[in-house]
PDB file of C-alpha atoms in Angstrom:
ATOM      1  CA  UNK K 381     -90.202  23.000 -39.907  1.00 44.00           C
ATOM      2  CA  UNK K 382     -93.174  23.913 -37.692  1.00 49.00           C
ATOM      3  CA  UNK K 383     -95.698  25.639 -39.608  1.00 54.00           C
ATOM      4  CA  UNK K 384     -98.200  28.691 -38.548  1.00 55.00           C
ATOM      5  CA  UNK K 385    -101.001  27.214 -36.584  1.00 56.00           C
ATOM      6  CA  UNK K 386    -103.984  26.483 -39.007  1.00 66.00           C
ATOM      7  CA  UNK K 387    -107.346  27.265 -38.595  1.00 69.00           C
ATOM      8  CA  UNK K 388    -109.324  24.655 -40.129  1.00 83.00           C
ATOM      9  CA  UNK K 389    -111.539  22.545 -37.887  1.00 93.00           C
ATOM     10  CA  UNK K 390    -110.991  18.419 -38.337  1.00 96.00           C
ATOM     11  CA  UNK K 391    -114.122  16.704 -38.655  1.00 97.00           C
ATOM     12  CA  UNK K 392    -112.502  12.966 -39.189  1.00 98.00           C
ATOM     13  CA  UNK K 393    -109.386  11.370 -39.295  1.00 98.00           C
ATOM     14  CA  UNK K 394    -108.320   8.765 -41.119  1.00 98.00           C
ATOM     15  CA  UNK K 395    -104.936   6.524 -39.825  1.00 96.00           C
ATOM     16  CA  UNK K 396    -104.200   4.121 -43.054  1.00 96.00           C
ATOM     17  CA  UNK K 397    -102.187   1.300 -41.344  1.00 94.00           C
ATOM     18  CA  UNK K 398    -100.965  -0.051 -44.579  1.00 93.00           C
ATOM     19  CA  UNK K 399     -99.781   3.415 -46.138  1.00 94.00           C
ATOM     20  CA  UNK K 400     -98.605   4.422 -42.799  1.00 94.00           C
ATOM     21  CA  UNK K 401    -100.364   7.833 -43.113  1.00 96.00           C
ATOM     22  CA  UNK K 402    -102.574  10.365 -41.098  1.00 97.00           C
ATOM     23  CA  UNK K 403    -105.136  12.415 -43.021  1.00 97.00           C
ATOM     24  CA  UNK K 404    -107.621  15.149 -41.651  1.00 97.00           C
ATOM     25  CA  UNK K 405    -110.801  16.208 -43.247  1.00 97.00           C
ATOM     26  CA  UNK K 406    -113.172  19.165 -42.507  1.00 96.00           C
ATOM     27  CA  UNK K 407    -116.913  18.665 -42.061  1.00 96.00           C
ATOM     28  CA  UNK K 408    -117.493  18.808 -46.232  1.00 96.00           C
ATOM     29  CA  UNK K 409    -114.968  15.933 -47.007  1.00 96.00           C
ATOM     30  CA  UNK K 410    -111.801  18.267 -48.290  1.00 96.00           C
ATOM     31  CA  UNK K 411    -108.670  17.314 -47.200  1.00 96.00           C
ATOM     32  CA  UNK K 412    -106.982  19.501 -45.294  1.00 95.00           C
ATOM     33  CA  UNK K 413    -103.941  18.092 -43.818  1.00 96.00           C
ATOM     34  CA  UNK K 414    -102.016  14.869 -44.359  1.00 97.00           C
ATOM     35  CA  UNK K 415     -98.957  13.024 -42.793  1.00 96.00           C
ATOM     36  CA  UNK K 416     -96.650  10.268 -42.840  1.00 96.00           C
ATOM     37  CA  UNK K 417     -96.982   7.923 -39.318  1.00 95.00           C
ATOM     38  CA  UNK K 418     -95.841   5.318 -37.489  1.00 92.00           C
ATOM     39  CA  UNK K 419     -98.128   3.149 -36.729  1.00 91.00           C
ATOM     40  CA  UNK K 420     -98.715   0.364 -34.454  1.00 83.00           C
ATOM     41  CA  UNK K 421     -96.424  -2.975 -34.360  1.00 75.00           C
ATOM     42  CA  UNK K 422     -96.260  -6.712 -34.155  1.00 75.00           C
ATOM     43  CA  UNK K 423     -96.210  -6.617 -30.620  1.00 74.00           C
ATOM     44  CA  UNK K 424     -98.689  -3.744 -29.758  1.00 76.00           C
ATOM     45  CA  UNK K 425    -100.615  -3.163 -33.120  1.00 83.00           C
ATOM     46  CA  UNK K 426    -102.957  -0.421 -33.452  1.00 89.00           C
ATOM     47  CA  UNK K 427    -106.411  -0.859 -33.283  1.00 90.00           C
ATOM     48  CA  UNK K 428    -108.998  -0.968 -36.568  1.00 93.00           C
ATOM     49  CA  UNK K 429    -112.341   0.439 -36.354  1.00 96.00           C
ATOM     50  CA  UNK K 430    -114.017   3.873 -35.973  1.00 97.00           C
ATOM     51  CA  UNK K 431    -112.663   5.980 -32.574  1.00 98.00           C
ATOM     52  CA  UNK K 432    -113.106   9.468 -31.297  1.00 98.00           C
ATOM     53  CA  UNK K 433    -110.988  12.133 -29.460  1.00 98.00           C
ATOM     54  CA  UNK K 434    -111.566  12.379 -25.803  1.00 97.00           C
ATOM     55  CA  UNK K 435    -109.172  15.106 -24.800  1.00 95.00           C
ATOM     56  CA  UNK K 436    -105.984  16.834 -26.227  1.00 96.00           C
ATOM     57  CA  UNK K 437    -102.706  17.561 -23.609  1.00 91.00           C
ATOM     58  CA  UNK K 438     -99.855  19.548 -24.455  1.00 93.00           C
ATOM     59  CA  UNK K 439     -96.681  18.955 -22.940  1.00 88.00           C
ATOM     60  CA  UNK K 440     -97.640  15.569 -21.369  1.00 86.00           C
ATOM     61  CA  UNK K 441     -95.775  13.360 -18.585  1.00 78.00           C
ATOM     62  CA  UNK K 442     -94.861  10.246 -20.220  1.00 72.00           C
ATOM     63  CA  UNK K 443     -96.073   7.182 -17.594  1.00 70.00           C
ATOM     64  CA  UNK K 444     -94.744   4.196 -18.117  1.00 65.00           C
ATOM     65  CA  UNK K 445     -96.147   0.790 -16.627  1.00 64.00           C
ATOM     66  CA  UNK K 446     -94.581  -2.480 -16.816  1.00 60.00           C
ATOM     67  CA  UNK K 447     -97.979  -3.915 -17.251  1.00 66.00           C
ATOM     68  CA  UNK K 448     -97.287  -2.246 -21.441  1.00 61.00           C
ATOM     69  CA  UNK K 449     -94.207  -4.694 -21.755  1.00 55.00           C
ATOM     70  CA  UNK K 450     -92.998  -2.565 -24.423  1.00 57.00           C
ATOM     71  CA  UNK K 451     -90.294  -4.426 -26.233  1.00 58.00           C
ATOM     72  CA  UNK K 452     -87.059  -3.196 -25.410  1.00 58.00           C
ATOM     73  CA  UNK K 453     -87.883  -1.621 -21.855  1.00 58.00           C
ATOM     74  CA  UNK K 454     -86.451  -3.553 -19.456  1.00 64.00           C
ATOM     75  CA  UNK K 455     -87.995  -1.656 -16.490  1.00 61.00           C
ATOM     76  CA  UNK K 456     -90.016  -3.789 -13.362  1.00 67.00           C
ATOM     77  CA  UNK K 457     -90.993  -0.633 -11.501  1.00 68.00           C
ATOM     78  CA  UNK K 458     -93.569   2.330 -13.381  1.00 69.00           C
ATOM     79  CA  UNK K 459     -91.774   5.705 -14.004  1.00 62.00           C
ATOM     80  CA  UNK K 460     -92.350   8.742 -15.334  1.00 71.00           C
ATOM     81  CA  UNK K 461     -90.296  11.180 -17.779  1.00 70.00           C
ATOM     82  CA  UNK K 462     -91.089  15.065 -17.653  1.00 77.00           C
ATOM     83  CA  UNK K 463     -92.892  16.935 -20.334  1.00 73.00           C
ATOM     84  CA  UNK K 464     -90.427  18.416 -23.418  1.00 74.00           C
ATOM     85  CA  UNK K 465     -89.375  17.730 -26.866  1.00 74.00           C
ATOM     86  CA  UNK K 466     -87.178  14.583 -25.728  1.00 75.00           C
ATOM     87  CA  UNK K 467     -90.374  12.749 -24.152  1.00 76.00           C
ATOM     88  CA  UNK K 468     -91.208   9.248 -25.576  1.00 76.00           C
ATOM     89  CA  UNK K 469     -94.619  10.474 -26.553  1.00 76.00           C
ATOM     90  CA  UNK K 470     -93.274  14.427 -27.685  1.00 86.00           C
ATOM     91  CA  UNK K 471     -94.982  17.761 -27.351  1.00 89.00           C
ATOM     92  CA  UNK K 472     -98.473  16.526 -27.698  1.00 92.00           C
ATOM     93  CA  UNK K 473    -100.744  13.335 -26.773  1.00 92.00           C
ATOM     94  CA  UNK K 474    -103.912  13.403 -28.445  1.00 96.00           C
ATOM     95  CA  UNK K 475    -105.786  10.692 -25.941  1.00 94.00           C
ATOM     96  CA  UNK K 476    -108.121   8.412 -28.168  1.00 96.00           C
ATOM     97  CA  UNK K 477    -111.219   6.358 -26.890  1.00 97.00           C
ATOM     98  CA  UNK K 478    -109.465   3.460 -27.527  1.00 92.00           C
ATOM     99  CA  UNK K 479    -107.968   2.782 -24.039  1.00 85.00           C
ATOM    100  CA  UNK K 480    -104.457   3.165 -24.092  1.00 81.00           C
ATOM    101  CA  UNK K 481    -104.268   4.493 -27.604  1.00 89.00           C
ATOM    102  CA  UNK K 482    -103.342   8.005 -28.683  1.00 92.00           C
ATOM    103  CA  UNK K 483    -102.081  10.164 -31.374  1.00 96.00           C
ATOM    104  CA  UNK K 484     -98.338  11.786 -30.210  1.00 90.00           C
ATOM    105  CA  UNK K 485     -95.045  13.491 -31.211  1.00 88.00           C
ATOM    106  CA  UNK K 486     -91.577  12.035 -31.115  1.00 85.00           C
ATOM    107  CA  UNK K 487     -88.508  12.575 -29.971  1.00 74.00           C
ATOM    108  CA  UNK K 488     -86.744  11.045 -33.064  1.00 74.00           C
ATOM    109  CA  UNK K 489     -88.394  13.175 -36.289  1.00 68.00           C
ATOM    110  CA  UNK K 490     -86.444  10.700 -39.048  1.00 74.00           C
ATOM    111  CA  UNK K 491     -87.843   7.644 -38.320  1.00 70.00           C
ATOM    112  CA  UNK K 492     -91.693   8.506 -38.854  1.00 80.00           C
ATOM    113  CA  UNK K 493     -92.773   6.076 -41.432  1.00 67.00           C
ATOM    114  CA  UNK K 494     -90.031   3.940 -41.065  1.00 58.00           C
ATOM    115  CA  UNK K 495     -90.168   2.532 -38.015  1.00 64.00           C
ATOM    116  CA  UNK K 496     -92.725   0.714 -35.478  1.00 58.00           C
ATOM    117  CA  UNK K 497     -94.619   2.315 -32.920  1.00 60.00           C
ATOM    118  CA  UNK K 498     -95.802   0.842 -29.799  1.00 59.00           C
ATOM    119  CA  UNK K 499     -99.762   0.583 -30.725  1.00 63.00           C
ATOM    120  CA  UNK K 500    -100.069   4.514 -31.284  1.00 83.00           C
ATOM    121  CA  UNK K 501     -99.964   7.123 -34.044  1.00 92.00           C
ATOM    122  CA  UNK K 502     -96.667   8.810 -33.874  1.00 91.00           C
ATOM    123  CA  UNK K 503     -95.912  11.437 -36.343  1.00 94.00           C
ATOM    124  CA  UNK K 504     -93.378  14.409 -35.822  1.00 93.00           C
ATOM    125  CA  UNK K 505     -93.685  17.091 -32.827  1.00 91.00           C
ATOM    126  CA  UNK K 506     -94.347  19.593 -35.517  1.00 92.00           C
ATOM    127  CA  UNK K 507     -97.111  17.363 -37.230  1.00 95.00           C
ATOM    128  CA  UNK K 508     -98.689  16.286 -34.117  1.00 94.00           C
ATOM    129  CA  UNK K 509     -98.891  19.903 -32.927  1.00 93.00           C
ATOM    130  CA  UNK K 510    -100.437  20.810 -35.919  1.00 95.00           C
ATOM    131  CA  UNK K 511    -102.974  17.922 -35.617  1.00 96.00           C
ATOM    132  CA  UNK K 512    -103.943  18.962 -32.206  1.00 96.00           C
ATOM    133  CA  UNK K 513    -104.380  22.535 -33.003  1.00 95.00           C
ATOM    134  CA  UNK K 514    -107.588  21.415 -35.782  1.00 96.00           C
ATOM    135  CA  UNK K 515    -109.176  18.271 -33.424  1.00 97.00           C
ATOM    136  CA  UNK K 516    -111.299  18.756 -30.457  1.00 96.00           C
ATOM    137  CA  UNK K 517    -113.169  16.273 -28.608  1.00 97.00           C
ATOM    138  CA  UNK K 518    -115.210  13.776 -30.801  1.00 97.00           C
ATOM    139  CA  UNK K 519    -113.381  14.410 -33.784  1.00 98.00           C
ATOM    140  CA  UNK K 520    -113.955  10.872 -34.990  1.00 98.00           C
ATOM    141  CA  UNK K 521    -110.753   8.884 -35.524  1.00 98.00           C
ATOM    142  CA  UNK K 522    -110.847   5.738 -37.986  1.00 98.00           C
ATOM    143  CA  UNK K 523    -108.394   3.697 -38.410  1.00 96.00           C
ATOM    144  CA  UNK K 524    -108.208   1.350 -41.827  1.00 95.00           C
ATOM    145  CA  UNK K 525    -106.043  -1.237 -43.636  1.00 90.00           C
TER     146      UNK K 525
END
């Protein structure tokens, strides 16, 4: 169930690959928000290291290039899919400095944590929007495990 927008400011994130978890932390270390995540895959695994946030976009166009060769899309030519709920990459992309990596919502809420992702972070709409209400650019993003 979406929650009330927050009002805490994210200083870091931390994506644990292993637990398959997102947590948040304001500038004095406290944790302030936490979540489960898909995250990465065999194919497309996400990256390790220390990243930042370069922008946040609500309601995104999903693009899709062939170039990705995500596994299970059969598609030669790009295309796009509109912004809403229903969208590959949900209600929200938080866009990474790792090229091609971001932070997003899903369509399909029950299988966060259980299932693979294709490189990014995806957690549920509700999650993500509550993510992307405490980031900004150059929250720093590091990813571990």
């Amino acid at each position: 169930m979406p929650q009330k927008p927050r009002h805490s400011r994210v200083a870091k994130v931390v994506i644990d690959k292993n637990a398959r978890t997102l947590s948040a932390f304001d500038a004095d270390g406290n944790l302030v928000a936490f979540y489960p995540a898909s995250i990465g895959s065999a194919e497309k695994p996400a990256p390790s290291g220390e990243f930042k946030v370069k922008s946040v976009a609500h309601n995104p166009t999903y693009r899709y290039d062939p170039r990705f060769g995500f596994k299970g899309v059969k598609a030669q030519h790009k295309f796009t899919i509109r912004p809403g709920p229903k969208s590959p990459v949900g209600v929200v992309w938080i866009d990474l400095s790792a090229p091609s990596y971001g932070i997003h919502g899903t369509p399909s809420p029950e299988k966060i944590g259980k299932t693979e992702s294709h490189g990014c972070i995806r957690l549920t709409n509700w999650d993500a929007l509550d993510l992307a209400g405490m980031v900004h650019r150059g929250t720093v993003v590091d990813f571990v495990g």
